[in-house]
Short mmCIF file of N, CA and C in Angstrom, two decimals:
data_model
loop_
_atom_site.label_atom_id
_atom_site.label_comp_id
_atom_site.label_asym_id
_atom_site.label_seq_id
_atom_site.Cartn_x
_atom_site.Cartn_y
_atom_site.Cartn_z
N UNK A 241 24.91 16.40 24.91
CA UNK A 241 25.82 16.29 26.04
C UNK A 241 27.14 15.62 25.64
N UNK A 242 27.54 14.79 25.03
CA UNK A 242 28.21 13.95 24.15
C UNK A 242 29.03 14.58 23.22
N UNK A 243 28.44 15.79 22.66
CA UNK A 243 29.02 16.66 22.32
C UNK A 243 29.95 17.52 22.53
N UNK A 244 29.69 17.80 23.97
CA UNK A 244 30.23 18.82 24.35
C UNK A 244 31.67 18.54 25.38
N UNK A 245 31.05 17.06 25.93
CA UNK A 245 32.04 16.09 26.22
C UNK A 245 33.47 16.03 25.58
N UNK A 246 32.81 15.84 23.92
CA UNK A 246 33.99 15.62 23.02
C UNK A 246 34.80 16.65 22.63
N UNK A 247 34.26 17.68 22.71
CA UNK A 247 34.94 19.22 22.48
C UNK A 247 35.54 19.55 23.24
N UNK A 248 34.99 19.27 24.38
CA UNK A 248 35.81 20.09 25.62
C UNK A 248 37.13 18.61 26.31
N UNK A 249 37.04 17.78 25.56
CA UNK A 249 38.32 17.05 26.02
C UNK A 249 39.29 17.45 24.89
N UNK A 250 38.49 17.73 23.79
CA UNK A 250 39.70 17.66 22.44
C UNK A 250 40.35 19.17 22.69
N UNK A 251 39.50 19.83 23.14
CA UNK A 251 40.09 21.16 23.19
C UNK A 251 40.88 21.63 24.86
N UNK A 252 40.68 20.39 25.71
CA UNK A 252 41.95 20.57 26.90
C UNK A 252 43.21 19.90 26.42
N UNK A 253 42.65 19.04 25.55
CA UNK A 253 43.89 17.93 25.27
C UNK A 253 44.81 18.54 24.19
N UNK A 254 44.59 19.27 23.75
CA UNK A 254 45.05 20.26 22.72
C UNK A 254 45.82 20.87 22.96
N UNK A 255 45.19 21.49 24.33
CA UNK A 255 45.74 23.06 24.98
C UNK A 255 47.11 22.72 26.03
N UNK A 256 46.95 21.12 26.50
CA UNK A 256 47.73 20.80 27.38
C UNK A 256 49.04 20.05 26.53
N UNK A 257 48.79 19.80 25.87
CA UNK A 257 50.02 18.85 24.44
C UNK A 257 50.42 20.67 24.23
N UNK A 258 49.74 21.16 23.61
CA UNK A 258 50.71 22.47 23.54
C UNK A 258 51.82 23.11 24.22
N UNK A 259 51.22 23.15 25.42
CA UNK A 259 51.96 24.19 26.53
C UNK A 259 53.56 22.78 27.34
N UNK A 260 52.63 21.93 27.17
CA UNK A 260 53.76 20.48 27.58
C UNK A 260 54.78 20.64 26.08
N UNK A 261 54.77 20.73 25.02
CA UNK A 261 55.87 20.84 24.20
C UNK A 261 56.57 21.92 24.20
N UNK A 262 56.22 23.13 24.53
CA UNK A 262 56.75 24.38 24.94
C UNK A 262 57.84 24.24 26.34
N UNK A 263 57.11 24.15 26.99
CA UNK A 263 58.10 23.28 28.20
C UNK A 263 59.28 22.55 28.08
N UNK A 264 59.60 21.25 27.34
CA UNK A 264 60.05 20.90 27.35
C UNK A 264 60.82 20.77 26.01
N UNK A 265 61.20 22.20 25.22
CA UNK A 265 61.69 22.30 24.32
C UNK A 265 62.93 22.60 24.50
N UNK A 266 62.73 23.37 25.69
CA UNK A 266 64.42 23.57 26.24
C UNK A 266 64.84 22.83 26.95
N UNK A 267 66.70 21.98 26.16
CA UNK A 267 66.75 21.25 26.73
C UNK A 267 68.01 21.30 27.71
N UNK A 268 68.31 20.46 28.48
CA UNK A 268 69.35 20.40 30.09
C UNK A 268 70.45 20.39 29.27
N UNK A 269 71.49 21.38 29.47
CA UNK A 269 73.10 21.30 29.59
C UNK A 269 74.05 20.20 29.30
N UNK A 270 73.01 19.17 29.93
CA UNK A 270 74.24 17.82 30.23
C UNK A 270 73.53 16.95 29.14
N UNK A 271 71.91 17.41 28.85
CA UNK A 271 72.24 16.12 27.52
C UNK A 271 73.03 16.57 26.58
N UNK A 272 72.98 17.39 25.95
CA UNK A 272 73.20 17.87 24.55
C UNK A 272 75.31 18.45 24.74
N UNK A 273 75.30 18.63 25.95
CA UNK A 273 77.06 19.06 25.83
C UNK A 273 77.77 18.42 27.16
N UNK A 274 79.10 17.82 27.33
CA UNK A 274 79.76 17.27 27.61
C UNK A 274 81.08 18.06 28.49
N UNK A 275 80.66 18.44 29.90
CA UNK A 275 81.88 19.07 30.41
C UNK A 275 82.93 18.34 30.52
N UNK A 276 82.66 17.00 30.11
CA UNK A 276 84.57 16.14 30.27
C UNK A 276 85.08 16.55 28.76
N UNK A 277 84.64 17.02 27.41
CA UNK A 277 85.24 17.16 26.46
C UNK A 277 85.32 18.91 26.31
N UNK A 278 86.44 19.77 26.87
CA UNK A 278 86.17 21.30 26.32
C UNK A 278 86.81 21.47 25.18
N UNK A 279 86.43 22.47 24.70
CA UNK A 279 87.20 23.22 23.76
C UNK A 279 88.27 24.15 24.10
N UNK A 280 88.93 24.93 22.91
CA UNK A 280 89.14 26.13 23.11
C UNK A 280 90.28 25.92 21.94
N UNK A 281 89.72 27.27 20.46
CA UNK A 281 90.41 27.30 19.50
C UNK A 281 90.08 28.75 18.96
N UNK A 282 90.87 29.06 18.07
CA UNK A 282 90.69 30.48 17.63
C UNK A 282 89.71 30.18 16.04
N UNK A 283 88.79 31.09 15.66
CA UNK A 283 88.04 30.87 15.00
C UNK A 283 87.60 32.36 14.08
N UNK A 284 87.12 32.40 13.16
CA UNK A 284 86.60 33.35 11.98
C UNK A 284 85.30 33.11 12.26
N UNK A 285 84.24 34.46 12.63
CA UNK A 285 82.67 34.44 12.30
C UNK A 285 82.09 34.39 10.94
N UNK A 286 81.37 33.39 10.46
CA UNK A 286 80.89 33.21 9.32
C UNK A 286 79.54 33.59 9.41
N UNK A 287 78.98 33.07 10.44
CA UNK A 287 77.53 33.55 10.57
C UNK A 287 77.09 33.76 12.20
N UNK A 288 75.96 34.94 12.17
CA UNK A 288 74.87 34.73 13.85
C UNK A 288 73.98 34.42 13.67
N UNK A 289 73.31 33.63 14.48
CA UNK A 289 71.90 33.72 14.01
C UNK A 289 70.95 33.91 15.57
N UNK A 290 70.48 34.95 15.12
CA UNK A 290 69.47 35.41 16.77
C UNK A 290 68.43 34.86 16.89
N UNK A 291 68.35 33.97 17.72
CA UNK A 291 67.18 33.05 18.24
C UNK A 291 66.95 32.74 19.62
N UNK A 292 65.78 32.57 19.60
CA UNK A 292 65.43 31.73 20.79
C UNK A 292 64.77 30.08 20.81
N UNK A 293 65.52 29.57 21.81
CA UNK A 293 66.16 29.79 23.30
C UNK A 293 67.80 30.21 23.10
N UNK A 294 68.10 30.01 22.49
CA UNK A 294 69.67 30.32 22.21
C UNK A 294 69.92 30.72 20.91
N UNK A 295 70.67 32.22 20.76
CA UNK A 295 71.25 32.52 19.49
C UNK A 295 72.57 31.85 19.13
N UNK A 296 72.90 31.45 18.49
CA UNK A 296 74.14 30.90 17.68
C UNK A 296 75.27 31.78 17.07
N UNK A 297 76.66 31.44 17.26
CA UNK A 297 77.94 31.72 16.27
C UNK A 297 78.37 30.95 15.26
N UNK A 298 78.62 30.71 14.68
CA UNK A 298 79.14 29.77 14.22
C UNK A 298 80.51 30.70 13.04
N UNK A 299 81.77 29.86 13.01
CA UNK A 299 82.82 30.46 13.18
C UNK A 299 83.78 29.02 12.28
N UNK A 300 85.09 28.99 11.20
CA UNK A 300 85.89 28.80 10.75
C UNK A 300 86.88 28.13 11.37
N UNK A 301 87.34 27.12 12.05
CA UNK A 301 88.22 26.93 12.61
C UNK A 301 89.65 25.72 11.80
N UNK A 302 90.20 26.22 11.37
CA UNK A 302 91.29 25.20 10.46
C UNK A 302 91.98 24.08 12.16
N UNK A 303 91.31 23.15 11.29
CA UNK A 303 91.77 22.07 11.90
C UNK A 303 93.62 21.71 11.76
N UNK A 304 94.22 20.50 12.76
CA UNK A 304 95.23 20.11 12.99
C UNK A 304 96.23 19.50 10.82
N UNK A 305 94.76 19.23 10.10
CA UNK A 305 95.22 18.51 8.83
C UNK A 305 95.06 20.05 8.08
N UNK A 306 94.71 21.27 8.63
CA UNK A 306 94.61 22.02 7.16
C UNK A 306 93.30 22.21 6.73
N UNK A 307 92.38 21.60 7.42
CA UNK A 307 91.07 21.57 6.94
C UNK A 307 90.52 22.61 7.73
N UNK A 308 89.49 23.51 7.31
CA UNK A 308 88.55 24.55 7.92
C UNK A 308 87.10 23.28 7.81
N UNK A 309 86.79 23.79 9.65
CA UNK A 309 85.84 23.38 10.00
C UNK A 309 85.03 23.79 10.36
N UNK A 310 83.51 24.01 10.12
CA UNK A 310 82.65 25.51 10.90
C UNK A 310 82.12 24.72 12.32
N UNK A 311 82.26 25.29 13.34
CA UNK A 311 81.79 24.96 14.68
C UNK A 311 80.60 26.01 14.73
N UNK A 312 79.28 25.09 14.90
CA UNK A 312 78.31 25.88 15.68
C UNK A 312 78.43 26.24 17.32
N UNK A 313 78.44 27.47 17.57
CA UNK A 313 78.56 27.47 19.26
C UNK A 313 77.35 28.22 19.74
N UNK A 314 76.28 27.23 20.38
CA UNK A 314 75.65 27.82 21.43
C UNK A 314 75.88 29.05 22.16
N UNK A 315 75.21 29.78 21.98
CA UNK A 315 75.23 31.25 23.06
C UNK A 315 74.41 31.36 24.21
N UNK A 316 74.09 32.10 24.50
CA UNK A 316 73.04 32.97 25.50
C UNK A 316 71.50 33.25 24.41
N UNK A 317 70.35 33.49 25.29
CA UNK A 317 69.38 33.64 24.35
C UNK A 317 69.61 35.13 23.64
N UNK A 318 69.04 35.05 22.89
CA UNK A 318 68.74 36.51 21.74
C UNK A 318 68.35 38.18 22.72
N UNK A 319 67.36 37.52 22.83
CA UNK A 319 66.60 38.59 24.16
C UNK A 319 67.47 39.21 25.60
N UNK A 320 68.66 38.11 25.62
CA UNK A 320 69.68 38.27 26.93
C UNK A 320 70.91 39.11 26.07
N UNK A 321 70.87 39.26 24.57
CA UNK A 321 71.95 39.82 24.30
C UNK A 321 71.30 41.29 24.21
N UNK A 322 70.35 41.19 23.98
CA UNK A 322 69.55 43.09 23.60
C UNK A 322 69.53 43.29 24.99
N UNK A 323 69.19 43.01 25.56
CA UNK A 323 69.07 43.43 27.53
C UNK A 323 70.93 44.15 27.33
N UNK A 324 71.62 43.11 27.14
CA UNK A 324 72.89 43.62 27.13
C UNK A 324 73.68 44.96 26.15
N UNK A 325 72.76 45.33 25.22
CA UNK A 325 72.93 46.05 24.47
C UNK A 325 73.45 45.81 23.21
N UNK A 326 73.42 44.10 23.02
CA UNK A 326 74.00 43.80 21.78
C UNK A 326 72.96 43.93 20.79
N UNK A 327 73.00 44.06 19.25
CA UNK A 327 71.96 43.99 18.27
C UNK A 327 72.82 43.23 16.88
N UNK A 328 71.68 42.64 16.03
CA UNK A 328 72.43 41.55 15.19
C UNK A 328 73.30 41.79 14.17
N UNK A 329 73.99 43.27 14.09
CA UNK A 329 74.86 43.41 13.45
C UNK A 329 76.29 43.72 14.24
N UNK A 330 75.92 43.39 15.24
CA UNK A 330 77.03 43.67 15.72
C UNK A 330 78.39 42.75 16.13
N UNK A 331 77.98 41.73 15.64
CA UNK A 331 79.40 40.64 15.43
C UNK A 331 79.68 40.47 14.08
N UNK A 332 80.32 41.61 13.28
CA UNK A 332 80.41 40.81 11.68
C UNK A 332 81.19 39.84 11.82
N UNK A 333 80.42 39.21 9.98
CA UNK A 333 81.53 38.16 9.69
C UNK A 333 82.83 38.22 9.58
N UNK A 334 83.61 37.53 9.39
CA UNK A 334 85.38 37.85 9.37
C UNK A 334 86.21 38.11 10.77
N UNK A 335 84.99 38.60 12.21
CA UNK A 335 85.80 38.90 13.46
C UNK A 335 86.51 37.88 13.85
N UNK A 336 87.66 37.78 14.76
CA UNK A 336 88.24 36.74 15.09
C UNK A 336 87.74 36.34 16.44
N UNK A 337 87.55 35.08 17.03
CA UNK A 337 87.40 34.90 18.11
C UNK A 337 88.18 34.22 19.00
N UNK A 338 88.41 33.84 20.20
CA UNK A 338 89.41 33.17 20.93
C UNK A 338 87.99 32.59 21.66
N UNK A 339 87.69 31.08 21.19
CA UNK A 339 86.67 30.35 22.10
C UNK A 339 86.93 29.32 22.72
N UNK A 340 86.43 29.50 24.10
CA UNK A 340 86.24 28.24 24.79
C UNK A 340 84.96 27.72 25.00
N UNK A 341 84.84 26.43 25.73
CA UNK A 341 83.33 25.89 25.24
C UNK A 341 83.57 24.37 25.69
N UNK A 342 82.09 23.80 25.38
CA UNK A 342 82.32 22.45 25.95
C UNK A 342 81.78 22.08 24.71
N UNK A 343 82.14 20.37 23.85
CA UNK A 343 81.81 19.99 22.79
C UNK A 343 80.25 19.12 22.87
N UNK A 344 79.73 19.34 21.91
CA UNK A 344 78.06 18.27 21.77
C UNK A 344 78.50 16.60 22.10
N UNK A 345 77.39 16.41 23.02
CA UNK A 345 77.90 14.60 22.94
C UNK A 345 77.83 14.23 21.79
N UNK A 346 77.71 14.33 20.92
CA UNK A 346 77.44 13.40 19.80
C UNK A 346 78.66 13.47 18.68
N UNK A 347 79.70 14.75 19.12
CA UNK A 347 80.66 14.75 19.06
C UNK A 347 81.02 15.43 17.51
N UNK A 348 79.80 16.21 17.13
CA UNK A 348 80.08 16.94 15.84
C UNK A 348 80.35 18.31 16.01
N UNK A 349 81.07 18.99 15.77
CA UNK A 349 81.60 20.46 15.43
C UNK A 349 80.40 21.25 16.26
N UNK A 350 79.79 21.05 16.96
CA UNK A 350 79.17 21.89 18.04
C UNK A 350 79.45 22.41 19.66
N UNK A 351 79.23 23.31 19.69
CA UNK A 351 79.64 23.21 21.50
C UNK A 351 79.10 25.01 22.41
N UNK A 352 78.74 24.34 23.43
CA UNK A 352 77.85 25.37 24.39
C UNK A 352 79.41 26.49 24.26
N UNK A 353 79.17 27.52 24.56
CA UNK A 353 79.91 28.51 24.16
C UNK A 353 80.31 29.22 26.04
N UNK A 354 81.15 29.07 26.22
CA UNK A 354 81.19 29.69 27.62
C UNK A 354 81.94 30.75 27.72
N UNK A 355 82.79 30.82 26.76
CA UNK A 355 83.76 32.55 26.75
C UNK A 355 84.09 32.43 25.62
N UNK A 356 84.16 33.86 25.02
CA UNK A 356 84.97 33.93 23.83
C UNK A 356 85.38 35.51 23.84
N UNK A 357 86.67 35.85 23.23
CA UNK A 357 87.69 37.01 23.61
C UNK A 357 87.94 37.52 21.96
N UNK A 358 87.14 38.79 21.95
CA UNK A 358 88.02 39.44 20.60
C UNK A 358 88.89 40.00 20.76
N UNK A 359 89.19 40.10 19.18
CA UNK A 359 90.89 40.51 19.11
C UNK A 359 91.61 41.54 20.52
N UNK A 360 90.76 42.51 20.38
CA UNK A 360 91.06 43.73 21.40
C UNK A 360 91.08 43.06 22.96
N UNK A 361 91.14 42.30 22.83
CA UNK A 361 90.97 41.79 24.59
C UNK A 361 89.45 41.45 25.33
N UNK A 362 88.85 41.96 25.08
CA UNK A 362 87.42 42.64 25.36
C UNK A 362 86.67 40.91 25.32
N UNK A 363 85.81 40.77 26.34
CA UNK A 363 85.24 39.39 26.67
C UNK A 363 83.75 39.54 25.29
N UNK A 364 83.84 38.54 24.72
CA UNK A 364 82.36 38.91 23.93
C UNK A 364 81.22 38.72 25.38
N UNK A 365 79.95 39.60 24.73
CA UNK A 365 78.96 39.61 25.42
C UNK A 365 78.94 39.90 26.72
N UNK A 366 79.87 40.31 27.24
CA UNK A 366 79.73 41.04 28.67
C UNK A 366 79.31 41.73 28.84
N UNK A 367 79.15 42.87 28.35
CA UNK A 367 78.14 44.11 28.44
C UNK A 367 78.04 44.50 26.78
N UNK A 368 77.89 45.89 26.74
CA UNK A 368 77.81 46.28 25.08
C UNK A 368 78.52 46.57 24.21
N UNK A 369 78.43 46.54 23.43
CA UNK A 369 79.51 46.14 21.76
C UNK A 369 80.32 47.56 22.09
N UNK A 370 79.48 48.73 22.16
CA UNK A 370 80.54 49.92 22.08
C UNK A 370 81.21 50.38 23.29
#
């Protein structure tokens, strides 16, 4: 009986630490980015990376001294860009972007991504690439 006691707590306690870290992997808006600090700079795609909960840009931006700086920018999830008809070749590297965005509290070269405009006018991710 003792046995089964011990199994069947180790194996709720297991199951419930699981599904509780899943949960709370995604995290709130306001810890991680800062609507009193925005962005908005023109930038070179260096890399995407399609993920979930959020796929990533990350993009070249020559700073005020001359220096190129890569900004990671938060996107939309992966799965919300294929709904949209986007697929992962479809931002090469080298595109230019016009981004706005809000910066990471912690105040390093990151920031939630809220619009960004290629060359042609055309809003990224609004509907599909072609």
């Amino acid at each position: 009986m003792i046995s089964f006691f011990k199994t069947t707590t180790l194996l709720l306690t297991f199951s419930l630490t699981s599904f509780t870290n899943n949960a709370f992997s995604h995290h709130a808006f306001a810890a991680e980015f800062d609507r009193d600090k925005p962005i908005s700079f023109t930038g070179t795609v260096t890399e995407m990376k399609w993920a979930n909960p959020h796929a990533w840009i990350y993009v070249d931006v020559e700073n005020s001294n001359g220096e190129i700086i890569n900004w990671a920018l938060e996107t939309r999830a992966a799965n919300n860009l294929i709904r949209l008809g986007w697929r992962p070749g479809d931002l090469p590297v080298g595109t230019i972007l016009q981004i706005q965005g809000w910066q990471a509290r912690n105040n390093t070269p990151t920031a939630s991504l809220s619009a960004a405009t290629l060359p042609d006018g055309r809003p990224l991710f609004s509907n599909s690439p072609n």
